[in-house]
PDB file of C-alpha atoms in Angstrom:
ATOM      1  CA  UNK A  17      21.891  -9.360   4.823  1.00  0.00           C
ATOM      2  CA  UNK A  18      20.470 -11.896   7.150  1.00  0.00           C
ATOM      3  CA  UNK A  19      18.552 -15.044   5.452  1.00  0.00           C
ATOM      4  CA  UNK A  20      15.945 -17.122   6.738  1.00  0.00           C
ATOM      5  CA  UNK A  21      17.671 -20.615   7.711  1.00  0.00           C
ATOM      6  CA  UNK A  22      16.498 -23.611   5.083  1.00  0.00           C
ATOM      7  CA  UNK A  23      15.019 -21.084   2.849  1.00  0.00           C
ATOM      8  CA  UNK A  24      16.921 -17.842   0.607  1.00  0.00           C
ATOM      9  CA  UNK A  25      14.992 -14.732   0.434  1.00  0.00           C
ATOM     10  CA  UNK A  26      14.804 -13.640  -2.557  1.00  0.00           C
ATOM     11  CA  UNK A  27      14.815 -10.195  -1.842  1.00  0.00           C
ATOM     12  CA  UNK A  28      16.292  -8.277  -4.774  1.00  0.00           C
ATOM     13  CA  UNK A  29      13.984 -10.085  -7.454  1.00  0.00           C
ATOM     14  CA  UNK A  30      12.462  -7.497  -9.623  1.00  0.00           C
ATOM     15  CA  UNK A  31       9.321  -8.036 -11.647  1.00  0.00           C
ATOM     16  CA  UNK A  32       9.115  -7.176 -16.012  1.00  0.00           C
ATOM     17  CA  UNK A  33       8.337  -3.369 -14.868  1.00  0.00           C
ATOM     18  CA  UNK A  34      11.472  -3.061 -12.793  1.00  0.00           C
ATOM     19  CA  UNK A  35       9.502  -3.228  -9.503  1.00  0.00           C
ATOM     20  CA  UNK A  36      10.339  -4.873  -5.913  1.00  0.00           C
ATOM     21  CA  UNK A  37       7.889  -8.390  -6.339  1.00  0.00           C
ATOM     22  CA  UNK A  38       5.749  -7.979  -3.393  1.00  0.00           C
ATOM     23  CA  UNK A  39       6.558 -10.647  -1.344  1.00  0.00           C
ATOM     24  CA  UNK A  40      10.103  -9.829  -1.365  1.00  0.00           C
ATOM     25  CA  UNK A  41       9.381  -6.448  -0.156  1.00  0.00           C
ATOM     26  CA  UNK A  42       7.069  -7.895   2.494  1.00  0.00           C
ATOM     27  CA  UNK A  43       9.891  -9.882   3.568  1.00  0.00           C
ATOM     28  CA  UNK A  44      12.011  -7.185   3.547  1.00  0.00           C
ATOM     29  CA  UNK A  45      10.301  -5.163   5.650  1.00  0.00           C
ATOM     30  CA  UNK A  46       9.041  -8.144   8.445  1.00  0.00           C
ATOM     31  CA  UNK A  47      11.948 -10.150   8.546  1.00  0.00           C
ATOM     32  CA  UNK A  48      14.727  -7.718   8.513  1.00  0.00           C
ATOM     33  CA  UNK A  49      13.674  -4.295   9.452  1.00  0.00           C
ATOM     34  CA  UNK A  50      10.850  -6.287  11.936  1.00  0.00           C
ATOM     35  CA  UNK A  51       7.870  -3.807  11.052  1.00  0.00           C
ATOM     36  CA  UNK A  52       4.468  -5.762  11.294  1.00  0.00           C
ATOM     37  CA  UNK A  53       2.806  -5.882   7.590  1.00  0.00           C
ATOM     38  CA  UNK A  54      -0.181  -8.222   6.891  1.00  0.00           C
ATOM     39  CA  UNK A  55      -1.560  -8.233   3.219  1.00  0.00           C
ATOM     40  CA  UNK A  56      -4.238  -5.285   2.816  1.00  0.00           C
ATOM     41  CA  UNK A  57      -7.764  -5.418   0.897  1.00  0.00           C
ATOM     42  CA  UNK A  58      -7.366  -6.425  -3.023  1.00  0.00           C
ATOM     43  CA  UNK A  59      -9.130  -4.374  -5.518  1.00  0.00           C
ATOM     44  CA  UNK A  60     -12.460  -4.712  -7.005  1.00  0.00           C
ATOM     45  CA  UNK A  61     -11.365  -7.193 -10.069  1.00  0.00           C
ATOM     46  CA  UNK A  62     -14.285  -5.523 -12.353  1.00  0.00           C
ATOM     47  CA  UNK A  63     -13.580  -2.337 -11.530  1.00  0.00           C
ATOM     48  CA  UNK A  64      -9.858  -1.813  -9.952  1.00  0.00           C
ATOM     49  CA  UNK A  65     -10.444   2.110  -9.188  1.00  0.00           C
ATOM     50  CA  UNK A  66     -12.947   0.402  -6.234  1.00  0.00           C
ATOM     51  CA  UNK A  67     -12.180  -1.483  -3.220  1.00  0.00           C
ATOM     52  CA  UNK A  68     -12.809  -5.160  -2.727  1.00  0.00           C
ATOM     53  CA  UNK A  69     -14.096  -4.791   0.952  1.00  0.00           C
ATOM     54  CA  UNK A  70     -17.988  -4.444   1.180  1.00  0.00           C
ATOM     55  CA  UNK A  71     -18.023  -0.674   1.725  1.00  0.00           C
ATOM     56  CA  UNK A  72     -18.951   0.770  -1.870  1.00  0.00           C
ATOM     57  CA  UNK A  73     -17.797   4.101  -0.194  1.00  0.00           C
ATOM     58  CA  UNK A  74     -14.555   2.966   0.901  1.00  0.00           C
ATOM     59  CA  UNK A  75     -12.474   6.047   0.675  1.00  0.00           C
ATOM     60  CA  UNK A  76      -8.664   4.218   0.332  1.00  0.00           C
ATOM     61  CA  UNK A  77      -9.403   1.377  -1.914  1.00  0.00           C
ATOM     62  CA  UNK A  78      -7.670  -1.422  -1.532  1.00  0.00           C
ATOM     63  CA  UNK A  79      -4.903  -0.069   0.847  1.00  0.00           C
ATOM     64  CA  UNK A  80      -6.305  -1.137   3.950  1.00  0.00           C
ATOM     65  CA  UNK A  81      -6.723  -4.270   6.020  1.00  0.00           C
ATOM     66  CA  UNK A  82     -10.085  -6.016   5.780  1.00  0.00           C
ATOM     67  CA  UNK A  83      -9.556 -10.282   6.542  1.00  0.00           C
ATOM     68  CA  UNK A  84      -7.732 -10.511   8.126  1.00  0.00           C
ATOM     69  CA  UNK A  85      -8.182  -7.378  10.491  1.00  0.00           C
ATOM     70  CA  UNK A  86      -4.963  -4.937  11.641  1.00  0.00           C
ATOM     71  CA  UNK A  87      -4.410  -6.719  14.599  1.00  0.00           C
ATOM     72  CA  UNK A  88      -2.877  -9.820  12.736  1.00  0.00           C
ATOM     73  CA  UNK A  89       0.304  -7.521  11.538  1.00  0.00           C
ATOM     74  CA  UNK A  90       3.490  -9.421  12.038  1.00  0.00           C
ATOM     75  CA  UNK A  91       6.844  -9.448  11.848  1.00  0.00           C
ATOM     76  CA  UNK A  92       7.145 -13.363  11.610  1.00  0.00           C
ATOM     77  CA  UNK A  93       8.700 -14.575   7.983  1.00  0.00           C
ATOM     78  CA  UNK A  94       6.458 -17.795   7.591  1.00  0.00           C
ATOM     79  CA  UNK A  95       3.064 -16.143   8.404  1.00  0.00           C
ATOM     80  CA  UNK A  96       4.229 -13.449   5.749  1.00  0.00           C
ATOM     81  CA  UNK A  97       5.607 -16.069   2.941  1.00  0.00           C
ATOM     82  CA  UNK A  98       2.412 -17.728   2.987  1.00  0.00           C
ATOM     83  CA  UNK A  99      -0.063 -14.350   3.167  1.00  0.00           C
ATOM     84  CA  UNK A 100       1.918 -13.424  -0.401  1.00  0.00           C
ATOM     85  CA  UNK A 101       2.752 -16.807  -1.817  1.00  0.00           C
ATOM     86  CA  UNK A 102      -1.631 -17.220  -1.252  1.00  0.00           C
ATOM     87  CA  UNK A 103      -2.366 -13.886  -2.138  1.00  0.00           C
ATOM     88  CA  UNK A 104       0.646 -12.273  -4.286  1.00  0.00           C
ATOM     89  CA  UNK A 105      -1.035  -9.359  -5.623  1.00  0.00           C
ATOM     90  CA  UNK A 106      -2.016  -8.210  -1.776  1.00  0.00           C
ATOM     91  CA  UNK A 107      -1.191  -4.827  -1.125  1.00  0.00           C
ATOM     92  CA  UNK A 108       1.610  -4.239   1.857  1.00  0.00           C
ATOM     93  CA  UNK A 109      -0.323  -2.818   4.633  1.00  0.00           C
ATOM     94  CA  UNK A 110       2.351  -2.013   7.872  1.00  0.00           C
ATOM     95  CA  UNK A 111       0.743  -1.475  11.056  1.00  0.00           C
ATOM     96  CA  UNK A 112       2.276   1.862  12.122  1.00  0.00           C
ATOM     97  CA  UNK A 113       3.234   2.539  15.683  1.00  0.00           C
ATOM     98  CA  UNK A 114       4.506   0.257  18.184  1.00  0.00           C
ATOM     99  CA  UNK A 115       8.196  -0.727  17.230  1.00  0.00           C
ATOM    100  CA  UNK A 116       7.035   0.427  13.826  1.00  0.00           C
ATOM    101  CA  UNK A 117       7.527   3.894  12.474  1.00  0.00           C
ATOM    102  CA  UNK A 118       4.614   6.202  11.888  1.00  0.00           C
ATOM    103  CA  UNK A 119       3.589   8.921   9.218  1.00  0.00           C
ATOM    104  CA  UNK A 120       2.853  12.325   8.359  1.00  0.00           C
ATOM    105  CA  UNK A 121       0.928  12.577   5.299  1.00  0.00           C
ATOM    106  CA  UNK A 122      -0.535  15.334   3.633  1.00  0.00           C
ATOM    107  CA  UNK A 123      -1.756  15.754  -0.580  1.00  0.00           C
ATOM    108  CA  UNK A 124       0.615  15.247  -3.122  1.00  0.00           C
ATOM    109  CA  UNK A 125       1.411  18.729  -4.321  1.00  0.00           C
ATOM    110  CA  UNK A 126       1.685  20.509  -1.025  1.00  0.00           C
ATOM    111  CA  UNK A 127       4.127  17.549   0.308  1.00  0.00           C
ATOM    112  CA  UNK A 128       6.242  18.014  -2.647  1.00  0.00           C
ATOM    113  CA  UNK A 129       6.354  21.838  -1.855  1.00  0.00           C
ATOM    114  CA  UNK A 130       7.395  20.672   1.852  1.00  0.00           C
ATOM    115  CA  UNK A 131       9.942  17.820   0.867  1.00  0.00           C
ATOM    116  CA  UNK A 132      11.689  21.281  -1.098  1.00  0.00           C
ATOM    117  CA  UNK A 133      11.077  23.404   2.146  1.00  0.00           C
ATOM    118  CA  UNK A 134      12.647  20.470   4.476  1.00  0.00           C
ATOM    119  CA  UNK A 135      15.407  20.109   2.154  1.00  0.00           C
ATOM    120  CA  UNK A 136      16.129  23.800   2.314  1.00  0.00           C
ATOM    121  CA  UNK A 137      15.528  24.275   6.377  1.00  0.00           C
ATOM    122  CA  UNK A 138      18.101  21.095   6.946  1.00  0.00           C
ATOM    123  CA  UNK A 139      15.648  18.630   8.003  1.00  0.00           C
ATOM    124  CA  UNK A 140      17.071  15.047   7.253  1.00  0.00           C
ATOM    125  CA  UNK A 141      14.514  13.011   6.207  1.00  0.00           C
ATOM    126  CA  UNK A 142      14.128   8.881   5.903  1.00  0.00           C
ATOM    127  CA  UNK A 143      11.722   7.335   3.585  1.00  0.00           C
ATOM    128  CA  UNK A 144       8.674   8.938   1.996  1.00  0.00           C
ATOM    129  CA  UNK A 145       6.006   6.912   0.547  1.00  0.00           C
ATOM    130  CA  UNK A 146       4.193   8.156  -1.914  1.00  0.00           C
ATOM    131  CA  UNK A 147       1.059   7.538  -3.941  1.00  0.00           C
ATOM    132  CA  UNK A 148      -0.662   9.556  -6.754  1.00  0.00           C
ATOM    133  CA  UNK A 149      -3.203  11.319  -4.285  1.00  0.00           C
ATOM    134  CA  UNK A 150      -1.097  11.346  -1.153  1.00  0.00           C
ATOM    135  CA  UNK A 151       2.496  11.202   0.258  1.00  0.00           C
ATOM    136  CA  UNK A 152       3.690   9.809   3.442  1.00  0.00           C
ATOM    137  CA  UNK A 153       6.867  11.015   5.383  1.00  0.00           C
ATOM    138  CA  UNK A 154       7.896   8.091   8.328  1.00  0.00           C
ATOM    139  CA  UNK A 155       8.528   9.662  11.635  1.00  0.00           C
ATOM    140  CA  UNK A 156       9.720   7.460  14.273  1.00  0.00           C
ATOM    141  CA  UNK A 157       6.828   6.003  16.778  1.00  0.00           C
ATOM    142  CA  UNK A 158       5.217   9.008  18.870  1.00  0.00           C
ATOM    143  CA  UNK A 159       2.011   8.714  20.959  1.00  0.00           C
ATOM    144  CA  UNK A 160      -1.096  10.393  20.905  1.00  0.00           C
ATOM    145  CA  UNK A 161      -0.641  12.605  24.111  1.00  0.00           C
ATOM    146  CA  UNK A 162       2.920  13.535  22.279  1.00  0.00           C
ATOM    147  CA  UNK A 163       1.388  14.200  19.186  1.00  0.00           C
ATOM    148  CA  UNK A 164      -1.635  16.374  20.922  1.00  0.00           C
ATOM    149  CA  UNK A 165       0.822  18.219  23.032  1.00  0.00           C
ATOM    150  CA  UNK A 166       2.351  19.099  19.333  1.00  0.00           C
ATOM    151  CA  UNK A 167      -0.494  20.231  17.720  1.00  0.00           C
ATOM    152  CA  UNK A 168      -2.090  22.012  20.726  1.00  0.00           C
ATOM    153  CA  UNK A 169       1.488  24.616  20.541  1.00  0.00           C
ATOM    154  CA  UNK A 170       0.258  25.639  16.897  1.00  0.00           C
ATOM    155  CA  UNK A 171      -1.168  28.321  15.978  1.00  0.00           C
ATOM    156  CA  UNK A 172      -2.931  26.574  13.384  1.00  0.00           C
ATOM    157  CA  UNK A 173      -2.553  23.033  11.613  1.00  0.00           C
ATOM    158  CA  UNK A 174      -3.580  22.299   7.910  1.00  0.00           C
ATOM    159  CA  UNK A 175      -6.338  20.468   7.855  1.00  0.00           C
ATOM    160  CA  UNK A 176      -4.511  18.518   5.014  1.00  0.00           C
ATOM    161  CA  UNK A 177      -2.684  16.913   7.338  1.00  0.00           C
ATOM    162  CA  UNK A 178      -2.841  12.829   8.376  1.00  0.00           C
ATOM    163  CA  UNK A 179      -1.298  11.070  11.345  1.00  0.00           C
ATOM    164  CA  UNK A 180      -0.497   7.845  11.275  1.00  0.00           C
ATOM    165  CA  UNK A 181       0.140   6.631  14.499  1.00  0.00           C
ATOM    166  CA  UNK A 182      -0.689   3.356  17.311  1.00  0.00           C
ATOM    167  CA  UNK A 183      -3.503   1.613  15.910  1.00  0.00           C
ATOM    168  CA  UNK A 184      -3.321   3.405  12.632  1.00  0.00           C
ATOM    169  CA  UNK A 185      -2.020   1.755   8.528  1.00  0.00           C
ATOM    170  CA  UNK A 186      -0.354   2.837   5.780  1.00  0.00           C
ATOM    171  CA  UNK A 187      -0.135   0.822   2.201  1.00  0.00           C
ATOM    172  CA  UNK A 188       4.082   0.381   1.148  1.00  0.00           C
ATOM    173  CA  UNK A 189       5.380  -0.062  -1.721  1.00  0.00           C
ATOM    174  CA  UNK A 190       5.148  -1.650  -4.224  1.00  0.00           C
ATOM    175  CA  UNK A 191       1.428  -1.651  -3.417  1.00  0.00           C
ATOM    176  CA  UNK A 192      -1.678  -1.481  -6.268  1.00  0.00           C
ATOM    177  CA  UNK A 193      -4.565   0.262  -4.626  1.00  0.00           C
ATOM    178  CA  UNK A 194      -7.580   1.746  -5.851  1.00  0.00           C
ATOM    179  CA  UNK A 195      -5.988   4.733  -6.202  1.00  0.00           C
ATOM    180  CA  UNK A 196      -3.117   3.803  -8.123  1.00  0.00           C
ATOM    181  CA  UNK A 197       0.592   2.652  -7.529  1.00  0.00           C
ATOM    182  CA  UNK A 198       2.548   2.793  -4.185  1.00  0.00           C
ATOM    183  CA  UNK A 199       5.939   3.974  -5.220  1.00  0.00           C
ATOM    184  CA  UNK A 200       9.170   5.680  -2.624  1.00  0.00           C
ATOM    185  CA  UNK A 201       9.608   9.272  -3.634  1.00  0.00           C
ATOM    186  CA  UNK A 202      12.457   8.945  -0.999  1.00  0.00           C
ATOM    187  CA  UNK A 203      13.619   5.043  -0.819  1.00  0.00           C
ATOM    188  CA  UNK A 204      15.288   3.790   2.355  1.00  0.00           C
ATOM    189  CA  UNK A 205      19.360   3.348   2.137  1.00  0.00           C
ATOM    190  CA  UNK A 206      20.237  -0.117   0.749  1.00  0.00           C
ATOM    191  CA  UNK A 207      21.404  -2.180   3.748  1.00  0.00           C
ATOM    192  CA  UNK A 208      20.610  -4.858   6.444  1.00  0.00           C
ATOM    193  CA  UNK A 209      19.537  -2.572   9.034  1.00  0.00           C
ATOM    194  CA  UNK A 210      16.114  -0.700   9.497  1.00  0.00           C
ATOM    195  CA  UNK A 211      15.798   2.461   7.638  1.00  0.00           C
ATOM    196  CA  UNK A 212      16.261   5.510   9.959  1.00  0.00           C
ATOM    197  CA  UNK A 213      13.680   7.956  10.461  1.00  0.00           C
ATOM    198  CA  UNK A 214      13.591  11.626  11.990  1.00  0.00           C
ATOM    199  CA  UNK A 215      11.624  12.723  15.229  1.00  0.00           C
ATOM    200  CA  UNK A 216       7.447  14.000  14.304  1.00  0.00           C
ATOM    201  CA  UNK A 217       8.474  16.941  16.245  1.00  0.00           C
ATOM    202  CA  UNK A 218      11.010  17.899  13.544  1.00  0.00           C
ATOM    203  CA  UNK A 219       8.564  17.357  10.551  1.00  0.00           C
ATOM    204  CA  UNK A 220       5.634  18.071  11.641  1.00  0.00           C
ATOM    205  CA  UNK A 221       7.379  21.873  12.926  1.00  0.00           C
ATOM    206  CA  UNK A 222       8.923  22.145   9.075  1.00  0.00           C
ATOM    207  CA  UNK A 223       5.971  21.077   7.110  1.00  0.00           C
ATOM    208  CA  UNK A 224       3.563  23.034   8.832  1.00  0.00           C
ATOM    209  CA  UNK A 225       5.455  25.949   8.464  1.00  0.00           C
ATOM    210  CA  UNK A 226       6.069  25.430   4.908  1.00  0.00           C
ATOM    211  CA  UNK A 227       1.972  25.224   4.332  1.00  0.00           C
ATOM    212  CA  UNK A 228       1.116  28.240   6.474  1.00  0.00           C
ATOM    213  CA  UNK A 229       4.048  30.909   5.641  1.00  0.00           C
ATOM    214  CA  UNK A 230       2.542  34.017   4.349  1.00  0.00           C
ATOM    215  CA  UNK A 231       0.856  33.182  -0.117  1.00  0.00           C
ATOM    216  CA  UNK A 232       1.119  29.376   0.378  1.00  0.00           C
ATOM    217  CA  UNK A 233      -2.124  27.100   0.497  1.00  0.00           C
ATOM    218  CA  UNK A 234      -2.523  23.878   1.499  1.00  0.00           C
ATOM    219  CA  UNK A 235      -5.383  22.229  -0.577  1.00  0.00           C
ATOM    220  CA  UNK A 236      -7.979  20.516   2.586  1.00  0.00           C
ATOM    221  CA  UNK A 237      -7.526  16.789   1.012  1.00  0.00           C
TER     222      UNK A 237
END
């Protein structure tokens, strides 16, 4: 595992709950598998199920970027140290796209129903993230004419479903949002090296077959 010259990471510190401290997983994921994080939106302190950012409507509390803005997302170790060492309750926002991976998400209960139907089919997956309302399944980066091309060869595409692509975020764990704990349902392979992650065309073939085979229904979340 690679270390930051003049300064140990302290990346397998665990907190009383048994959790990854934030800034070690920040690390983590900047410094060694180089995907660009910058520290997302806290909660509303008085009332943690609401965001801190001035929308009262915000619809993903607290697992978004706000100050400073997406386009700040790095990969360098010192920016990150002192984003989390400043603010070490932040949530982990990555930046998807680029160098970094991307996602597929779709509702809790019809991506645990998929996860089972990939599993069967023989996809390999990498890492899932999952919260209480939503779960996440990292594809490696795809564009948007790639991902339209995709989509435009279906039949039909649950409206369930979230892409998380260039320009777009996604909270990791072990993230506190509005909407409750970031947690890995699948957790990347202990090791040095970034986590791998299967092709969109794969998943997004297998999952939305799973959701529109012949009794199943995908709730439109």
């Amino acid at each position: 595992m690679r270390e930051i010259p003049g300064r140990r990471r302290r990346l397998l510190s665990r907190r009383g709950d048994g959790r990854a401290e934030p800034i070690d997983a920040a690390l983590t994921f900047a410094a060694q598998w180089q995907w660009p994080v910058l520290p997302g939106v806290a909660r509303d302190p008085g009332r943690p199920a609401r965001c801190g950012c001035p929308d009262p409507e915000c619809t993903v509390p607290g697992a978004h970027p706000f100050d400073p803005g997406l386009l700040a997302a790095t990969t360098d170790a010192r920016m990150v140290r002192w984003w989390w060492t400043n603010r070490p309750a932040a949530p982990i926002v990555l930046a998807t796209g680029g160098r970094a991976p991307c996602a597929v998400s779709l509702p809790a209960l019809a991506a645990a129903r998929a996860l089972r139907a990939l599993d069967h089919a023989g996809v390999r997956l990498g890492p899932v993230v999952a919260s209480p309302a939503r779960w996440s399944i990292l594809v490696r980066p795809y564009s948007m004419e790639q991902l339209g091309e995709l989509l435009y060869a279906k039949d039909f595409v649950p409206g369930s479903l979230r892409f998380h692509g260039e320009g777009g975020y996604l909270a990791l764990p072990p993230s506190e949002t509005g909407a409750g704990p970031v947690r890995w349902e699948r957790a990347p392979l202990p090791g040095s090296a970034s986590p791998w992650v299967p092709d969109v065309e794969a998943v997004v073939d297998a999952v939305v077959d799973a959701l529109t085979r012949k009794g199943v229904s995908a709730p439109e979340l």
